[in-house]
Every structure is written in C-alpha cells, then in structure tokens.
C-alpha cells in the first residue's frame, strides 16, 4: 500500500491531515531503515558462515572419504551456500563424515543443523533401515522415503515425477495470481515471464520433462489466459509466443523455457568437463549403461545432506 503524497504547499497550512501524513512517512522510513540494518547484519553473518564452510570443504576433500567412479573420479561432497551434500561408499564412511562435521562445527562455535539432518543407506537401489547415528547433541535418524536438496525431491535419484508435479502446480498458481491482477495486457505477459515461468525453469535442466506434459501445461496456460480475457480463442497462437519487437505479444512458452534451460546446462557441462573431473563424469554418465547399482549411503538434512550415488 502506497503512502499519501506530501505536497510542499501543504506545509504552510500545517493542518492536522498534513501532520498525519508526515507521521506516516516517518514511521515508514523508520521501518525501512530497520529492515536495511537487519539485511546488512544477515549478509555479514552469511559471509562469515561461507568463510567457515570453505575450510570444511577442504577438510572433507582431504579426509579421503567419498565415492569413486570407474573412471577414477572421486566425489566427496557438493556444497552450495550453506547446503552441503556428502557422499561415501559405505555406512562406516558416511558415519565418519558425520562425526567429522560435528567436530568441525564445535571447533568454530557454529551450528550447522546436525540435529535436522537425516541419513539414507541404500544397497543395490534399495533403502536399508538402520538405527541411525548417535551423537552427543542427539540422534540422526534415517530417511526412509525421500528428501529435498536445493528444492529437488531425491532418494536414490531425483524424484522426477514429484518435482514436475510440484513445479507445475506452483507455476499455475502464480499464473492465476498474475491474471487476477489489475495489470494491463503487456505487463501481465511480462509478469508471467519473470514471475511464473522461473518456477519451471529451475528444475528444467535437472530432471527430464516429457513432451506431453510440456504441451499440456502450455495448453492450460492459454486456457487460463482465455478465461481471464487475455487471449481470444480465435487468436493466433504463433503471435502469442512471438517477441513484441517482431509484432507478437512476447509470451515465453513452457516448451521454450525447458529447452533453453536444458541446452544451456548441457553446453556448460561440455565446456567445463575438460577442467572439472566431476562434470567430466557427469558427461560420461549421460550414456545409458546396463551395469548394476552397487552399495551406497546417503545422508540428507535441511542444512547438510550426505549422499552416495548409485554405483556403475
């Protein structure tokens, strides 16, 4: 909600209404000032946490634990901001990584949410139930079904159907919010491209997206546009997805979004694979194999996640 405008001429009258408006501006400025200070404080805390996580990453790498592929590439962990996912070849090694993190957390006086973590043990693609891990701070229980890492449901692999279903539902929810707003036609299209479609774009390059689901989502999008008066049933679909500078309306389709993100990710992996052993292994793993899956252990948590991928 916007604040009432302050006119310079009103200050001469010094009316009660002017004083009320001035007071509301002062209150809003105070709130904004407080928010900015808290944001700066949180940013400094995040930077400090990242500085502490970098040595932890080095310690994990030097520990010798991890999972080794047939090509000789070893992966011990994945780190993004304050989320870390660790890999080990068996239950003993994954427990050692858990205790290693606990000791490091205690040494630097920071909590990484070990009590919120979970561990998953899998052998030949099947989840094995255990008693968990006992720590001085509490127990880490096993994850039986699935967990989320960076917003993607996972177990022995990505829960592709669940991720697609969740992303599609969230996309349609945001689409309805935009169409119910008071924006004009041009700004509604821009809002869909920048507010709704990123929900599809985020998992698009990670999980496969069947063509049937892509087409169904695009059809649903056009139906909602028609229901809210934004697209006539007899209008040209081609013009709807054509750029505005070329005479179209500029809507980006779900199919284009998925294709662009998938292509960009594939090009990045191919470009960086010669200098990154893990990306090189990802590129090699794209080829289908019929080899059996070996034993593995996975640990997953809100702040930390440990995982051992299927063996080749």
Coordinates of C-alpha atoms in Angstrom, one line a residue:
X1 CA 0.0 0.0 0.0
X2 CA 1.4 3.4 -1.0
X3 CA 1.8 6.4 1.2
X4 CA -0.2 9.6 0.6
X5 CA 1.9 12.2 -1.3
X6 CA 3.4 15.1 0.6
X7 CA 2.8 18.5 -1.1
X8 CA 5.3 21.3 -0.4
X9 CA 2.4 23.8 -0.3
X10 CA 0.7 21.9 2.5
X11 CA 3.5 22.6 4.9
X12 CA 2.4 26.3 5.1
X13 CA -1.1 25.3 6.3
X14 CA 0.3 22.8 8.9
X15 CA -3.1 21.1 9.0
X16 CA -3.8 18.0 11.1
X17 CA -4.1 16.0 7.9
X18 CA -0.7 17.1 6.8
X19 CA 0.8 16.1 10.2
X20 CA -0.8 12.7 10.0
X21 CA 0.6 12.1 6.5
X22 CA 4.0 13.3 7.7
X23 CA 3.9 11.0 10.7
X24 CA 3.1 8.0 8.4
X25 CA 6.1 8.8 6.3
X26 CA 8.3 9.0 9.3
X27 CA 7.1 5.6 10.6
X28 CA 7.6 4.0 7.1
X29 CA 11.2 5.5 6.9
X30 CA 12.0 4.1 10.3
X31 CA 10.7 0.6 9.3
X32 CA 12.8 0.8 6.1
X33 CA 15.9 1.9 8.0
X34 CA 15.5 -1.0 10.5
X35 CA 15.0 -3.5 7.6
X36 CA 18.1 -2.3 5.8
X37 CA 20.2 -2.7 9.0
X38 CA 18.9 -6.2 9.6
X39 CA 19.6 -7.1 6.0
X40 CA 23.2 -5.9 6.3
X41 CA 23.6 -7.8 9.5
X42 CA 22.3 -11.0 8.0
X43 CA 24.5 -10.5 5.0
X44 CA 27.6 -10.2 7.2
X45 CA 26.6 -13.4 9.1
X46 CA 26.2 -15.2 5.8
X47 CA 29.6 -14.1 4.5
X48 CA 31.1 -15.3 7.8
X49 CA 29.4 -18.6 7.5
X50 CA 30.6 -19.1 4.0
X51 CA 34.2 -18.4 5.1
X52 CA 33.8 -21.1 7.7
X53 CA 32.3 -23.6 5.2
X54 CA 35.2 -23.2 2.7
X55 CA 37.7 -24.8 5.2
X56 CA 35.2 -27.5 5.9
X57 CA 35.1 -28.3 2.2
X58 CA 38.8 -28.6 2.1
X59 CA 38.8 -30.9 5.2
X60 CA 36.3 -33.2 3.6
X61 CA 38.3 -33.4 0.4
X62 CA 41.5 -34.3 2.3
X63 CA 39.8 -36.8 4.5
X64 CA 39.9 -39.5 1.8
X65 CA 36.3 -40.4 2.1
X66 CA 33.9 -40.3 -0.8
X67 CA 32.7 -42.3 -3.7
X68 CA 34.9 -43.3 -6.6
X69 CA 33.6 -43.9 -10.1
X70 CA 35.0 -46.4 -12.5
X71 CA 36.8 -43.6 -14.3
X72 CA 38.7 -42.9 -11.1
X73 CA 36.9 -39.6 -10.3
X74 CA 36.1 -39.3 -6.6
X75 CA 33.2 -37.1 -5.3
X76 CA 33.0 -36.5 -1.5
X77 CA 30.5 -33.6 -1.3
X78 CA 28.5 -31.0 -3.1
X79 CA 28.4 -27.5 -1.5
X80 CA 26.0 -24.7 -2.3
X81 CA 25.9 -21.7 0.1
X82 CA 25.1 -23.4 3.4
X83 CA 23.7 -26.6 2.0
X84 CA 26.2 -29.5 1.8
X85 CA 25.6 -33.0 0.5
X86 CA 28.2 -35.7 1.2
X87 CA 29.0 -38.9 -0.5
X88 CA 30.5 -42.1 0.9
X89 CA 30.9 -45.7 -0.3
X90 CA 29.6 -47.4 2.8
X91 CA 27.8 -46.9 6.1
X92 CA 31.1 -46.7 8.1
X93 CA 32.5 -43.9 5.9
X94 CA 29.3 -41.8 6.0
X95 CA 29.2 -42.1 9.8
X96 CA 32.8 -40.8 9.9
X97 CA 31.9 -37.8 7.8
X98 CA 29.0 -37.1 10.2
X99 CA 31.4 -37.1 13.2
X100 CA 33.9 -35.0 11.2
X101 CA 31.3 -32.3 10.6
X102 CA 30.2 -32.4 14.3
X103 CA 33.8 -31.9 15.5
X104 CA 34.4 -29.0 13.0
X105 CA 31.1 -27.4 14.0
X106 CA 32.1 -27.5 17.6
X107 CA 35.6 -26.1 17.0
X108 CA 34.4 -23.0 15.2
X109 CA 31.5 -22.4 17.6
X110 CA 28.8 -22.6 14.9
X111 CA 25.8 -24.9 14.5
X112 CA 25.1 -26.4 11.1
X113 CA 21.8 -28.0 12.0
X114 CA 23.1 -31.6 12.5
X115 CA 20.0 -32.3 14.6
X116 CA 17.9 -31.6 11.5
X117 CA 19.9 -33.9 9.2
X118 CA 18.9 -37.4 8.1
X119 CA 20.8 -40.4 6.7
X120 CA 19.8 -42.8 4.0
X121 CA 21.5 -46.1 3.4
X122 CA 20.9 -47.9 0.1
X123 CA 22.2 -51.2 -1.2
X124 CA 21.7 -52.1 -4.9
X125 CA 19.0 -49.4 -5.2
X126 CA 17.1 -50.5 -2.1
X127 CA 16.8 -48.4 1.1
X128 CA 18.0 -50.2 4.2
X129 CA 16.6 -49.3 7.6
X130 CA 19.1 -48.7 10.4
X131 CA 19.1 -47.3 13.9
X132 CA 20.6 -44.0 12.7
X133 CA 23.6 -42.3 14.2
X134 CA 24.1 -41.4 17.9
X135 CA 25.7 -38.0 18.6
X136 CA 26.3 -36.1 21.8
X137 CA 23.9 -33.5 20.5
X138 CA 21.2 -36.1 19.6
X139 CA 20.4 -38.8 17.2
X140 CA 20.3 -38.6 13.4
X141 CA 17.5 -40.7 12.1
X142 CA 17.3 -42.5 8.7
X143 CA 15.3 -41.1 5.8
X144 CA 13.0 -43.8 4.6
X145 CA 11.2 -42.3 1.6
X146 CA 12.8 -39.2 0.1
X147 CA 14.4 -35.8 1.0
X148 CA 14.9 -32.5 -0.7
X149 CA 18.2 -31.0 -1.7
X150 CA 18.1 -27.5 -3.1
X151 CA 14.4 -27.9 -3.6
X152 CA 14.6 -31.1 -5.7
X153 CA 13.0 -34.2 -4.2
X154 CA 15.5 -37.0 -4.1
X155 CA 16.1 -40.6 -2.9
X156 CA 18.4 -42.9 -4.8
X157 CA 17.9 -40.3 -7.6
X158 CA 15.8 -37.4 -8.4
X159 CA 12.1 -37.9 -7.7
X160 CA 11.3 -36.6 -11.2
X161 CA 7.5 -37.0 -11.2
X162 CA 7.1 -35.4 -7.8
X163 CA 9.4 -32.5 -8.8
X164 CA 7.5 -31.9 -12.1
X165 CA 4.1 -32.1 -10.4
X166 CA 5.2 -29.6 -7.7
X167 CA 6.7 -27.2 -10.1
X168 CA 3.7 -27.3 -12.5
X169 CA 1.2 -26.6 -9.6
X170 CA 3.3 -23.7 -8.3
X171 CA 3.6 -22.3 -11.8
X172 CA -0.2 -22.4 -12.4
X173 CA -0.8 -20.8 -9.0
X174 CA 1.4 -17.9 -9.9
X175 CA -0.1 -17.7 -13.3
X176 CA -3.6 -17.3 -11.8
X177 CA -2.2 -14.6 -9.4
X178 CA -0.9 -12.6 -12.4
X179 CA -4.1 -13.0 -14.4
X180 CA -6.3 -11.8 -11.5
X181 CA -4.2 -8.7 -11.0
X182 CA -5.0 -5.2 -12.4
X183 CA -2.1 -5.2 -14.7
X184 CA -2.6 -4.4 -18.4
X185 CA -2.0 -7.0 -21.1
X186 CA 1.6 -6.1 -21.8
X187 CA 2.6 -6.1 -18.1
X188 CA 0.7 -9.4 -17.5
X189 CA 2.8 -11.1 -20.1
X190 CA 6.0 -9.7 -18.6
X191 CA 4.9 -10.8 -15.2
X192 CA 4.3 -14.4 -16.4
X193 CA 7.7 -14.5 -18.0
X194 CA 9.5 -13.2 -14.9
X195 CA 7.4 -14.4 -12.0
X196 CA 5.7 -17.6 -13.0
X197 CA 8.0 -19.3 -15.6
X198 CA 11.1 -19.3 -13.3
X199 CA 9.3 -22.0 -11.3
X200 CA 9.5 -24.2 -14.4
X201 CA 13.0 -23.0 -15.4
X202 CA 14.7 -24.0 -12.1
X203 CA 14.3 -27.8 -12.3
X204 CA 14.0 -27.9 -16.1
X205 CA 17.7 -28.7 -16.8
X206 CA 18.0 -31.2 -14.0
X207 CA 15.0 -33.5 -14.5
X208 CA 13.6 -34.8 -17.8
X209 CA 10.3 -33.2 -18.9
X210 CA 8.1 -35.3 -21.2
X211 CA 6.8 -33.6 -24.3
X212 CA 3.2 -34.5 -23.4
X213 CA 3.4 -32.6 -20.0
X214 CA 5.0 -29.6 -21.6
X215 CA 2.3 -29.3 -24.3
X216 CA -0.4 -29.9 -21.6
X217 CA 1.0 -27.1 -19.5
X218 CA 1.1 -24.7 -22.4
X219 CA -2.5 -25.5 -23.3
X220 CA -3.5 -24.9 -19.7
X221 CA -1.7 -21.6 -19.8
X222 CA -3.7 -20.5 -22.9
X223 CA -6.9 -21.6 -21.4
X224 CA -6.4 -19.6 -18.3
X225 CA -5.5 -16.6 -20.4
X226 CA -8.7 -17.0 -22.3
X227 CA -10.8 -17.4 -19.1
X228 CA -9.4 -14.1 -17.8
X229 CA -9.8 -12.2 -21.1
X230 CA -6.2 -12.1 -22.0
X231 CA -6.3 -14.4 -25.1
X232 CA -9.2 -14.7 -27.6
X233 CA -10.0 -18.3 -28.6
X234 CA -9.6 -17.4 -32.3
X235 CA -6.4 -15.5 -31.8
X236 CA -3.1 -16.7 -33.4
X237 CA -1.1 -19.0 -31.1
X238 CA 2.0 -18.2 -33.0
X239 CA 1.6 -14.4 -32.4
X240 CA 1.2 -15.1 -28.7
X241 CA 4.7 -16.6 -28.5
X242 CA 6.3 -14.2 -30.9
X243 CA 8.6 -11.4 -29.5
X244 CA 7.0 -8.0 -29.1
X245 CA 9.6 -6.3 -31.3
X246 CA 8.6 -8.7 -34.0
X247 CA 4.9 -7.9 -33.7
X248 CA 3.9 -10.6 -31.2
X249 CA 2.9 -10.5 -27.6
X250 CA 6.1 -11.8 -26.2
X251 CA 4.9 -14.7 -24.0
X252 CA 7.6 -17.4 -23.5
X253 CA 6.2 -20.9 -23.7
X254 CA 6.9 -23.7 -21.2
X255 CA 8.4 -25.7 -24.0
X256 CA 10.9 -22.9 -24.9
X257 CA 11.8 -22.5 -21.2
X258 CA 12.6 -26.1 -20.7
X259 CA 14.5 -26.3 -24.0
X260 CA 16.6 -23.2 -23.2
X261 CA 17.5 -24.3 -19.7
X262 CA 18.3 -27.9 -20.8
X263 CA 20.5 -26.7 -23.7
X264 CA 22.3 -24.1 -21.5
X265 CA 23.1 -26.7 -18.8
X266 CA 24.3 -29.3 -21.4
X267 CA 26.6 -26.7 -23.1
X268 CA 28.0 -25.6 -19.7
X269 CA 28.8 -29.2 -18.8
X270 CA 30.5 -29.9 -22.2
X271 CA 32.5 -26.7 -21.8
X272 CA 33.7 -27.2 -18.3
X273 CA 34.1 -31.0 -18.4
X274 CA 37.8 -30.9 -19.6
X275 CA 38.8 -29.0 -16.5
X276 CA 36.4 -30.4 -13.9
X277 CA 36.6 -34.2 -13.2
X278 CA 33.1 -34.3 -11.7
X279 CA 31.5 -32.6 -14.7
X280 CA 33.5 -34.9 -16.9
X281 CA 32.0 -37.9 -15.1
X282 CA 28.5 -36.3 -15.5
X283 CA 29.1 -36.1 -19.2
X284 CA 30.2 -39.7 -19.3
X285 CA 27.2 -40.9 -17.2
X286 CA 24.8 -39.4 -19.8
X287 CA 25.4 -42.5 -21.9
X288 CA 23.0 -45.3 -20.9
X289 CA 24.6 -48.3 -19.2
X290 CA 23.2 -51.7 -18.1
X291 CA 25.6 -52.2 -15.2
X292 CA 24.3 -53.0 -11.8
X293 CA 24.0 -50.4 -9.0
X294 CA 26.4 -51.0 -6.1
X295 CA 26.1 -50.3 -2.4
X296 CA 25.8 -46.7 -1.3
X297 CA 24.9 -44.5 1.7
X298 CA 23.0 -41.2 1.7
X299 CA 22.7 -38.6 4.4
X300 CA 20.4 -35.7 3.9
X301 CA 19.3 -32.8 6.1
X302 CA 18.0 -29.3 5.9
X303 CA 21.4 -27.7 6.5
X304 CA 23.5 -30.6 5.5
X305 CA 23.0 -33.5 3.1
X306 CA 25.1 -36.6 2.6
X307 CA 24.7 -38.9 -0.4
X308 CA 26.3 -41.8 -2.2
X309 CA 25.2 -42.1 -5.8
X310 CA 24.4 -45.5 -7.4
X311 CA 27.4 -47.4 -8.5
X312 CA 28.2 -48.3 -12.0

